[in-house]
Short mmCIF file of C-alpha atoms and ligand atoms in Angstrom, two decimals:
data_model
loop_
_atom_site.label_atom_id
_atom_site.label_comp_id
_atom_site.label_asym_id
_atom_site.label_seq_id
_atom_site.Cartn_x
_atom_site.Cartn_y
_atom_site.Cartn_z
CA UNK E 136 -29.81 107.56 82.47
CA UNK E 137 -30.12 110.98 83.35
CA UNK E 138 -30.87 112.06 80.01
CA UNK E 139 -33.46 109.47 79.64
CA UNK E 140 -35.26 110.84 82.92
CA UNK E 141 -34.90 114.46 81.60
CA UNK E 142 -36.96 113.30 78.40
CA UNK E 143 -39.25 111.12 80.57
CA UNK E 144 -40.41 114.05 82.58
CA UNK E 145 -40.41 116.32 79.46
CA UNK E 146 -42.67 114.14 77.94
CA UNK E 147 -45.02 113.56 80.87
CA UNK E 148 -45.30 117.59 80.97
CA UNK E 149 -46.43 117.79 77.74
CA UNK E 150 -48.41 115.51 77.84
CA UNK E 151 -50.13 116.74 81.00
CA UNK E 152 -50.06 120.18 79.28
CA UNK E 153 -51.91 119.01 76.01
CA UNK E 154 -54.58 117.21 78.21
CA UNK E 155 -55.02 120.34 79.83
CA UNK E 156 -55.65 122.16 76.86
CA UNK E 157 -57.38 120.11 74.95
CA UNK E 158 -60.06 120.16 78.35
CA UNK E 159 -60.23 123.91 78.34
CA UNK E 160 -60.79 123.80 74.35
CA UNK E 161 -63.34 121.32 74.99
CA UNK E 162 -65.21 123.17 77.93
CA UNK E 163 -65.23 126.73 75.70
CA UNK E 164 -66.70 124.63 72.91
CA UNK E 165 -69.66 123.11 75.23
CA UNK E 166 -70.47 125.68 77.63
CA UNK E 167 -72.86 124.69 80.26
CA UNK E 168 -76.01 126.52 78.52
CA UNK E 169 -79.01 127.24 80.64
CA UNK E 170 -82.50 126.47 78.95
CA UNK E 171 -83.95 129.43 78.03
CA UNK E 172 -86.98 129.40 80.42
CA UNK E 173 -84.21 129.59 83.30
CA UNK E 174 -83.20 132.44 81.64
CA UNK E 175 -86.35 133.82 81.97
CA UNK E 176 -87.56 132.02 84.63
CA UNK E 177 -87.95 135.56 86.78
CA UNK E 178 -89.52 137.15 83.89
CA UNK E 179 -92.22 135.17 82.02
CA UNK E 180 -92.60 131.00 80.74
CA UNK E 181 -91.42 130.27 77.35
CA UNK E 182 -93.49 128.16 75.06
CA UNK E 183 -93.72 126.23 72.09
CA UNK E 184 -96.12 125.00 69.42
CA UNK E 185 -95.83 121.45 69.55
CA UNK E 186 -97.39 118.26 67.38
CA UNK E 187 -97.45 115.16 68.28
CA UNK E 188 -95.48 113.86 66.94
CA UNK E 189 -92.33 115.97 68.15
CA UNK E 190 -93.23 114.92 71.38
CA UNK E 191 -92.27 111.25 70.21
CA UNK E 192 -89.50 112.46 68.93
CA UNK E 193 -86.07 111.68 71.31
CA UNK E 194 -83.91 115.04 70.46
CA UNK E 195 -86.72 117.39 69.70
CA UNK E 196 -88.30 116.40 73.46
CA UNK E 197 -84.96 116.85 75.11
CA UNK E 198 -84.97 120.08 72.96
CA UNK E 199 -87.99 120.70 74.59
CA UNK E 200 -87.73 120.31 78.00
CA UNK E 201 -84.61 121.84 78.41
CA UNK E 202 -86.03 125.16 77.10
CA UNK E 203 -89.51 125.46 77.11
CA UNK E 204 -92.27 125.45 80.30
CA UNK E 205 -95.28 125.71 78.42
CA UNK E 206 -97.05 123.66 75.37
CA UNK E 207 -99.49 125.31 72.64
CA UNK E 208 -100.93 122.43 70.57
CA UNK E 209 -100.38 123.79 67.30
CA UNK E 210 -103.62 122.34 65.47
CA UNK E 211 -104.27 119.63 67.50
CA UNK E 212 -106.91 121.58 69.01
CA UNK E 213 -108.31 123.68 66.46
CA UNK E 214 -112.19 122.89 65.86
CA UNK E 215 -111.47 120.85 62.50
CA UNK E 216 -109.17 118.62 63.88
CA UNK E 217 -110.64 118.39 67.48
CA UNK E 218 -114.15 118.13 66.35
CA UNK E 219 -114.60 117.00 62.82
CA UNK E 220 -118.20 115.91 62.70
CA UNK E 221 -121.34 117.45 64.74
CA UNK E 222 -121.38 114.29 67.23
CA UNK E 223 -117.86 113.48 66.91
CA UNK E 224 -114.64 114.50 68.90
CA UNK E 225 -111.57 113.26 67.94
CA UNK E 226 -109.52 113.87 71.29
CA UNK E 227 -106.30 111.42 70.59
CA UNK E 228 -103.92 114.12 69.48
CA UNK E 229 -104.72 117.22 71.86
CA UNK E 230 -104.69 114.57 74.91
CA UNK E 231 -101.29 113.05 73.88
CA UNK E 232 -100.37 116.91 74.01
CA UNK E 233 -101.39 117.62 77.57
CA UNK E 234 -100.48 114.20 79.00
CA UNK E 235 -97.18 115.25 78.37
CA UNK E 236 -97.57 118.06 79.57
CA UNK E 237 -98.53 117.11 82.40
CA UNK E 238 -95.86 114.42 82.88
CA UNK E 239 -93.51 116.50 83.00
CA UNK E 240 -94.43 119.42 84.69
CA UNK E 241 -95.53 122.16 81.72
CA UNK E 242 -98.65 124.38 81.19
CA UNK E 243 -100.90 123.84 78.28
CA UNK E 244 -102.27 126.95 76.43
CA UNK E 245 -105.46 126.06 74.64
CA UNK E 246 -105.27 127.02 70.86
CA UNK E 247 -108.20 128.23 69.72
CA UNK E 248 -112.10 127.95 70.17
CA UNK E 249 -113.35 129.90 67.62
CA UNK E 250 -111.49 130.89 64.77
CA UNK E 251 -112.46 131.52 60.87
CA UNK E 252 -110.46 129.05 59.64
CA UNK E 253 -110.04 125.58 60.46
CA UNK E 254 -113.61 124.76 60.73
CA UNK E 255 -115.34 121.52 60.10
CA UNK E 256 -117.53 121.35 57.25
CA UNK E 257 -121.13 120.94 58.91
CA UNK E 258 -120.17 123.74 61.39
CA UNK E 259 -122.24 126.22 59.42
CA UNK E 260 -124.24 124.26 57.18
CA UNK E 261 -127.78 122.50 58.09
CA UNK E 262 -128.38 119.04 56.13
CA UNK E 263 -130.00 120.50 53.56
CA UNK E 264 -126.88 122.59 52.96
CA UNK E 265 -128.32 126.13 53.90
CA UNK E 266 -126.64 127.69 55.88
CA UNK E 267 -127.89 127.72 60.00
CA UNK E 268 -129.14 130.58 61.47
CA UNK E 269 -127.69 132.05 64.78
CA UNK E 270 -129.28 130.55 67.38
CA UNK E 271 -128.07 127.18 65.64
CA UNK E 272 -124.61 128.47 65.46
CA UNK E 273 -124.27 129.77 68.58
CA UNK E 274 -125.66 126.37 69.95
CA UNK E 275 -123.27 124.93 68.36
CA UNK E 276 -120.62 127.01 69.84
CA UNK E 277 -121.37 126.38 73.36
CA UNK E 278 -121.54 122.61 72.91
CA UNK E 279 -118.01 122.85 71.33
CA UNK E 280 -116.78 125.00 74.46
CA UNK E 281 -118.35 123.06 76.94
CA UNK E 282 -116.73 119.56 75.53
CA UNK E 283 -113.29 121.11 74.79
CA UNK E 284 -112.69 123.74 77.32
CA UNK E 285 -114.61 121.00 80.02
CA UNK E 286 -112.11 118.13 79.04
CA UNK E 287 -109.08 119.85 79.87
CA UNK E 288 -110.31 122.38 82.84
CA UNK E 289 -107.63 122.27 85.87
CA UNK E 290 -105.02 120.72 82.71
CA UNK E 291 -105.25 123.92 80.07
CA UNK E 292 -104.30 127.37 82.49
CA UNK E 293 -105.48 129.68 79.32
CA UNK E 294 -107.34 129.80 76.23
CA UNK E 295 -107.32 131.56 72.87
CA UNK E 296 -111.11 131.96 72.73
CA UNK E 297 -111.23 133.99 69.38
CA UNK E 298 -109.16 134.14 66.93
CA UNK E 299 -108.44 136.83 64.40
CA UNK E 300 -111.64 138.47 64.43
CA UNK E 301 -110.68 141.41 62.88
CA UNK E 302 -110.64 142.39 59.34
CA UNK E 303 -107.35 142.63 57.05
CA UNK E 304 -108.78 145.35 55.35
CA UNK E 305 -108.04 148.26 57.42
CA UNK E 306 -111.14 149.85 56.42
CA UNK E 307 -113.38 147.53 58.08
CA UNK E 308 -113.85 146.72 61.78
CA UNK E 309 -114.90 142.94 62.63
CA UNK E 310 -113.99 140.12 59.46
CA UNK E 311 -116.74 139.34 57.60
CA UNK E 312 -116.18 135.65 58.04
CA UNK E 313 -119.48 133.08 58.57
CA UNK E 314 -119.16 133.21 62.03
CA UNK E 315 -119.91 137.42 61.65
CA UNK E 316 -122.43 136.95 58.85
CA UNK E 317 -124.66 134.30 60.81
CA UNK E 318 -123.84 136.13 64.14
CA UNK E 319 -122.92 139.61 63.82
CA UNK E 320 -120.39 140.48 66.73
CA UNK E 321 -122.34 138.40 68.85
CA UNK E 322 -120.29 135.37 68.50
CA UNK E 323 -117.08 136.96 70.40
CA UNK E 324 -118.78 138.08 72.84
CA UNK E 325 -120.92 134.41 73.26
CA UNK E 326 -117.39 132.79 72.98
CA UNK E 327 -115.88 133.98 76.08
CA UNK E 328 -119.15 133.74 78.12
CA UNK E 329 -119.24 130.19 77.14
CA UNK E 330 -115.79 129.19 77.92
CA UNK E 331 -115.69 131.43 81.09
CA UNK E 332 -118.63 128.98 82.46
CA UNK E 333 -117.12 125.88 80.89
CA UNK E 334 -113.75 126.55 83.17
CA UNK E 335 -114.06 130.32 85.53
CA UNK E 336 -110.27 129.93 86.32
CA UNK E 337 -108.97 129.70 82.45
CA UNK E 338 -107.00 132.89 81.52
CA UNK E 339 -109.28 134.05 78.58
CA UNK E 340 -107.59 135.40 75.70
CA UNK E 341 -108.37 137.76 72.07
CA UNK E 342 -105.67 136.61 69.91
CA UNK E 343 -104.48 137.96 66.36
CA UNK E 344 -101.82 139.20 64.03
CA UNK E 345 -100.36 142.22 62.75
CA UNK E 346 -101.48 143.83 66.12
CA UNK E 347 -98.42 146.37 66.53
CA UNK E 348 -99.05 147.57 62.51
CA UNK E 349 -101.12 150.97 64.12
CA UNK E 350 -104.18 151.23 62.17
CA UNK E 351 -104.94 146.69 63.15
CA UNK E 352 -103.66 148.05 66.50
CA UNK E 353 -106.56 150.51 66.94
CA UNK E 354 -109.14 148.05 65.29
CA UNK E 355 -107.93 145.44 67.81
CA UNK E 356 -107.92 148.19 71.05
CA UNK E 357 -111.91 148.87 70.02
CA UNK E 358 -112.75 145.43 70.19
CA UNK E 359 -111.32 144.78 73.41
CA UNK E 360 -112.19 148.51 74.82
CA UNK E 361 -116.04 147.36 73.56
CA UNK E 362 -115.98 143.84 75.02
CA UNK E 363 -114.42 145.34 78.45
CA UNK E 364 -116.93 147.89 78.47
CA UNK E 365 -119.39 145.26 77.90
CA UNK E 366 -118.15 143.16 81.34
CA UNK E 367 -117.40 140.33 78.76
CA UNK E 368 -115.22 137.96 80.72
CA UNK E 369 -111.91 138.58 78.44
CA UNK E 370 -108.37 138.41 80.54
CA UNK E 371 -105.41 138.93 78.49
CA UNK E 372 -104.23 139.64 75.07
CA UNK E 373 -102.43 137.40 72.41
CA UNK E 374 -100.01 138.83 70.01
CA UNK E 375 -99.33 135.85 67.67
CA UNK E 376 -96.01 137.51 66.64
CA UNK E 377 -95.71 136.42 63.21
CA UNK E 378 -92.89 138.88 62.92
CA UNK E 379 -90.13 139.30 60.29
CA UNK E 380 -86.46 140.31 59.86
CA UNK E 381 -87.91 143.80 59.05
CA UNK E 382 -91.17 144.39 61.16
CA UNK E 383 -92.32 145.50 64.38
CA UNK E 384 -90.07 148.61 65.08
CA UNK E 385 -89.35 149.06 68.42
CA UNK E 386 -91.70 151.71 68.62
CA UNK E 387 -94.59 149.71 67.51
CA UNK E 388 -93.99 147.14 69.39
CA UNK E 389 -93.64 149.17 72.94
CA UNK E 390 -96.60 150.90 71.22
CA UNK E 391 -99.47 148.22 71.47
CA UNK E 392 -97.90 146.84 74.70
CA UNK E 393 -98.75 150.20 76.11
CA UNK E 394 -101.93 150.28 74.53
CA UNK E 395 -103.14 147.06 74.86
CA UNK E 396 -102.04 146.68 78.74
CA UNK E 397 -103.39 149.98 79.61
CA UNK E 398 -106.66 148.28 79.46
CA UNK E 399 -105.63 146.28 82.64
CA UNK E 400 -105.01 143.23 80.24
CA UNK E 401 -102.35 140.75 80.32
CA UNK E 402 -100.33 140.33 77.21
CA UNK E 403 -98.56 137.40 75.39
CA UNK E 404 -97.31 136.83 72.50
CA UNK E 405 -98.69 133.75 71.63
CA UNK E 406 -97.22 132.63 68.31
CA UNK E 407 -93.28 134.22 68.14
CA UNK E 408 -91.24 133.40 64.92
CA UNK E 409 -89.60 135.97 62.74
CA UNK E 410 -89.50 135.27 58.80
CA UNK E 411 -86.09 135.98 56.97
CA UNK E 412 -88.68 136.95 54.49
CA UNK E 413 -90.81 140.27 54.57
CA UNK E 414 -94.56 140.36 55.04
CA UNK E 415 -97.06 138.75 52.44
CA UNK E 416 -100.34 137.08 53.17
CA UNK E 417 -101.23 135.49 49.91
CA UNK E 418 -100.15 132.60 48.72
CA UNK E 419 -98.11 132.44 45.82
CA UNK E 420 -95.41 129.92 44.08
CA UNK E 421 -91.92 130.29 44.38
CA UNK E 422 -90.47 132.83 41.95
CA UNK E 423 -87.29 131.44 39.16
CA UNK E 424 -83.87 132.35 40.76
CA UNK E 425 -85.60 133.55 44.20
CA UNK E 426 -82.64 133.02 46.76
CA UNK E 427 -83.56 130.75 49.45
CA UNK E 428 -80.27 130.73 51.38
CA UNK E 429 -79.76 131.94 55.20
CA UNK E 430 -76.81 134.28 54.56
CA UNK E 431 -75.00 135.79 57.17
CA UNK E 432 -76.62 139.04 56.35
CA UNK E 433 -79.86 137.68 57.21
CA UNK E 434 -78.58 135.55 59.99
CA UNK E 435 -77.37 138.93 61.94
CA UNK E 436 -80.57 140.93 60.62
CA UNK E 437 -82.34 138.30 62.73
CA UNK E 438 -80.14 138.10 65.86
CA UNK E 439 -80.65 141.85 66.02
CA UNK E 440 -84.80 141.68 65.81
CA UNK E 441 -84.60 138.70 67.84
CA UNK E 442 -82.48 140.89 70.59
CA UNK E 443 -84.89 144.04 70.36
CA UNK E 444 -88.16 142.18 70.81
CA UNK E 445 -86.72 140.10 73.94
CA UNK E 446 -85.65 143.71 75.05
CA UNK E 447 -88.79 144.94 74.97
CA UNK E 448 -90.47 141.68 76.42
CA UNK E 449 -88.02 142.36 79.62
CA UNK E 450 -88.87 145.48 80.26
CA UNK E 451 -92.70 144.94 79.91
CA UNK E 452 -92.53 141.75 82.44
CA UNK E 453 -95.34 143.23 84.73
CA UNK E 454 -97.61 142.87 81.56
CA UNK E 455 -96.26 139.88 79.71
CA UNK E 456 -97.18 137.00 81.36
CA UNK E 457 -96.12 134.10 78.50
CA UNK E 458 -93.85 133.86 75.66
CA UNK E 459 -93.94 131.21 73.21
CA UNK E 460 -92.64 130.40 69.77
CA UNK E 461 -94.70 128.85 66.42
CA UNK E 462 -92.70 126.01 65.96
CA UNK E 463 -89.19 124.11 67.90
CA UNK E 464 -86.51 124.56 65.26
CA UNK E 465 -85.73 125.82 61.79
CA UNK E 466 -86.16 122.28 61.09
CA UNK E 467 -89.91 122.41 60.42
CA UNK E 468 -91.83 125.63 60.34
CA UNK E 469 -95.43 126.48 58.62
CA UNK E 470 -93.28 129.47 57.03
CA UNK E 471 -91.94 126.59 55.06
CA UNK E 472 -95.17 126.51 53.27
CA UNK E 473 -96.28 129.42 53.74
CA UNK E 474 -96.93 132.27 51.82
CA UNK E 475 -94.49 130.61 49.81
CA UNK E 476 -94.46 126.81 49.07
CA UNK E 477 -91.18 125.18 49.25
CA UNK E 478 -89.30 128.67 49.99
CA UNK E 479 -87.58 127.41 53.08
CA UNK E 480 -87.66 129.99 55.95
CA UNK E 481 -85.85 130.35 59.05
CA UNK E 482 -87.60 131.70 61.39
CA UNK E 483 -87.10 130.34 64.98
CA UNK E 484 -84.26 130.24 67.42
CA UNK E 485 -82.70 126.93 66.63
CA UNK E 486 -81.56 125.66 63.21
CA UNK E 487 -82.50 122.44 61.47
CA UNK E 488 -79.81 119.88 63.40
CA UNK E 489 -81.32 121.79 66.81
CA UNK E 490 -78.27 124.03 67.47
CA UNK E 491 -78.69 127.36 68.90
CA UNK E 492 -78.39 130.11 66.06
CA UNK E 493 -76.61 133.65 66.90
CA UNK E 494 -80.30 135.15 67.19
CA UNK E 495 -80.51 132.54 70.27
CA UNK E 496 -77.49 133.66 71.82
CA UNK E 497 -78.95 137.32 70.94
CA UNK E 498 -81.56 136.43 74.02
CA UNK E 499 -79.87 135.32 76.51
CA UNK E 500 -77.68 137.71 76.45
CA UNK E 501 -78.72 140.86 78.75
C1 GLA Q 718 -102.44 131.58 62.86
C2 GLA Q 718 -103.12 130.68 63.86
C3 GLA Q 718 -102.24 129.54 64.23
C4 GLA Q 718 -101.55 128.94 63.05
C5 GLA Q 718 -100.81 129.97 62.31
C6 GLA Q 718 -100.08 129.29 61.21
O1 GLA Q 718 -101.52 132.38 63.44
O2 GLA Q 718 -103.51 131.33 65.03
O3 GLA Q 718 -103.01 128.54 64.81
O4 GLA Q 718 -102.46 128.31 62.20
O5 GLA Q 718 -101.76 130.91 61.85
O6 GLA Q 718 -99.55 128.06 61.61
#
């Protein structure tokens, strides 16, 4: 009997110990993670690029609203999709955007006005098929900013007015897109007068790429410095942030912060992702044998860019007033078509079943 009761209790102890255990295991495994914008919430919002529909989509909207307080409609609002023909707007998609927004409490960063690509075919073109001429075009313009920007004024806090304006080739100042070639300069500057009377309280932005490489840096400084100058009604400053495993050093990147803010402009960075891929604009197919893996190389290469930037971001907070990433998860990014087709990239903070990746714990970590 008293044996029985030894083994009784022995076994009810280890039992209780193994349930113990096995709870501590389990709360190590599934620490209570904060969403990154309460991370961040003293610093600056995090966004996302968002379609659709991800937003009908039950784990990428949980994704969603436990990390991200802001929305950028990834095309739903660019001029070809928004306004396909002259007298026809096609508002179904951006609306299901900021509806959800505003259901649940987000800002909504208008993406873009005026932009070089993405434009509806009769945008430029008369119906004889010559091209317009610039009062035509600017015309045009305004009627496009007063619909859009007027739809969603008091729902959409800022707006990417223009959109990569300046040229690739380093040589050259302003792109010499239609919008230039019809227009001269005169289009920017038309742009944000138009959308500053279509909605005075929208932050206006200049948004583009490559803006921390030095010489775009200084071609992107002289168009602001000119449009300042000018008392054109521009606010803030986008750095899309198309970024890579390899590119912006820190300097750079502190660099055109600097620069850029020492106009008395806001900064974001509008568009964040980094490629496990360096740098290429054209398009080309994918090469026999090219490796397509995420190695752990690459993975740590990427935790430590991913660590830098946000470094940098924290210690610019007077001057950053948004973050927000091109895309939710590695489980669909544009980088997955391009430059490459079909060369899957990695480029965001959470991998393709949603899951935090070491370059997420890399940021919320300071
Ligand atoms: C640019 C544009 C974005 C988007 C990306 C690629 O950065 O500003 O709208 O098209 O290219 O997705």
């Amino acid at each position: 009997m008293n044996t029985a009761f030894k083994l009784m209790k022995f076994l009810v102890l280890a039992i209780f110990i193994l349930q113990t255990k096995g709870t501590v295991h389990a709360q190590q495994q599934l620490p209570v993670v904060k969403g990154l914008k309460d991370v961040y919430a003293s610093f600056f919002p995090i966004g996302v690029a968002v379609m659709p529909q991800s937003l009908r989509d039950t784990a990428e909207v949980a994704l969603i609203l436990k990390h991200f307080n802001s929305l950028t409609p990834e095309n739903a609002m660019k001029m070809g999709v928004i306004h396909p023909d002259e007298n026809r707007y096609y508002w179904k998609a951006a609306d299901s955007i900021v509806a959800f927004a505003q259901a649940h409490g987000l800002k909504v960063r208008g993406h873009n006005l005026c932009w070089h690509e993405h434009t509806p075919k009769w945008l430029f073109y008369d119906k004889d098929g010559k091209l317009v001429t610039k009062d035509v075009l600017l015309k045009r313009l305004k009627d496009h900013i007063d619909q859009v920007v007027g739809r969603y004024k008091g729902k959409v806090y800022a707006w990417d007015v223009v959109n990569e304006a300046v040229a690739d080739d380093s040589t050259q100042f302003l792109r010499n897109s239609l919008w230039y070639k019809i227009c001269g300069d005169e289009f920017i500057t038309k742009a944000f007068e138009y959308a500053h009377a279509a909605d005075p309280q929208a932050i206006l932005f200049y948004n583009d790429y490559n803006t921390e490489r030095p010489e775009k840096r200084e071609r992107v400084y002289k168009l602001l410095k000119k449009l300042l100058d000018a008392k054109i009604p521009v606010n803030a400053v986008g750095l899309q942030g198309h970024w890579s495993i390899d590119e912006p050093g820190e300097q750079d990147l502190v660099a055109a912060i600097q620069k850029f803010s020492s106009l008395g402009l806001k900064v974001q960075i509008t568009e964040l992702d980094l490629s496990v891929y360096p740098w290429e604009k054209e398009r080309r197919a994918l090469r026999d044998g090219e490796s397509t893996a995420f190695t752990s190389d690459l993975e740590n290469k990427q935790a430590d860019q991913y660590a830098m930037a946000f470094k940098v971001f924290r210690k610019f907070k007077n001057v950053i007033s948004g973050v927000t990433f091109w895309n939710i998860s590695d489980r669909f990014t544009w980088l997955d078509t391009y430059p490459v087709k079909g060369r899957k990239n990695y480029p965001l903070l959470f991998d393709q079943k949603l899951q935090p990746k070491k370059a997420y714990w890399e940021v919320v970590k300071f």
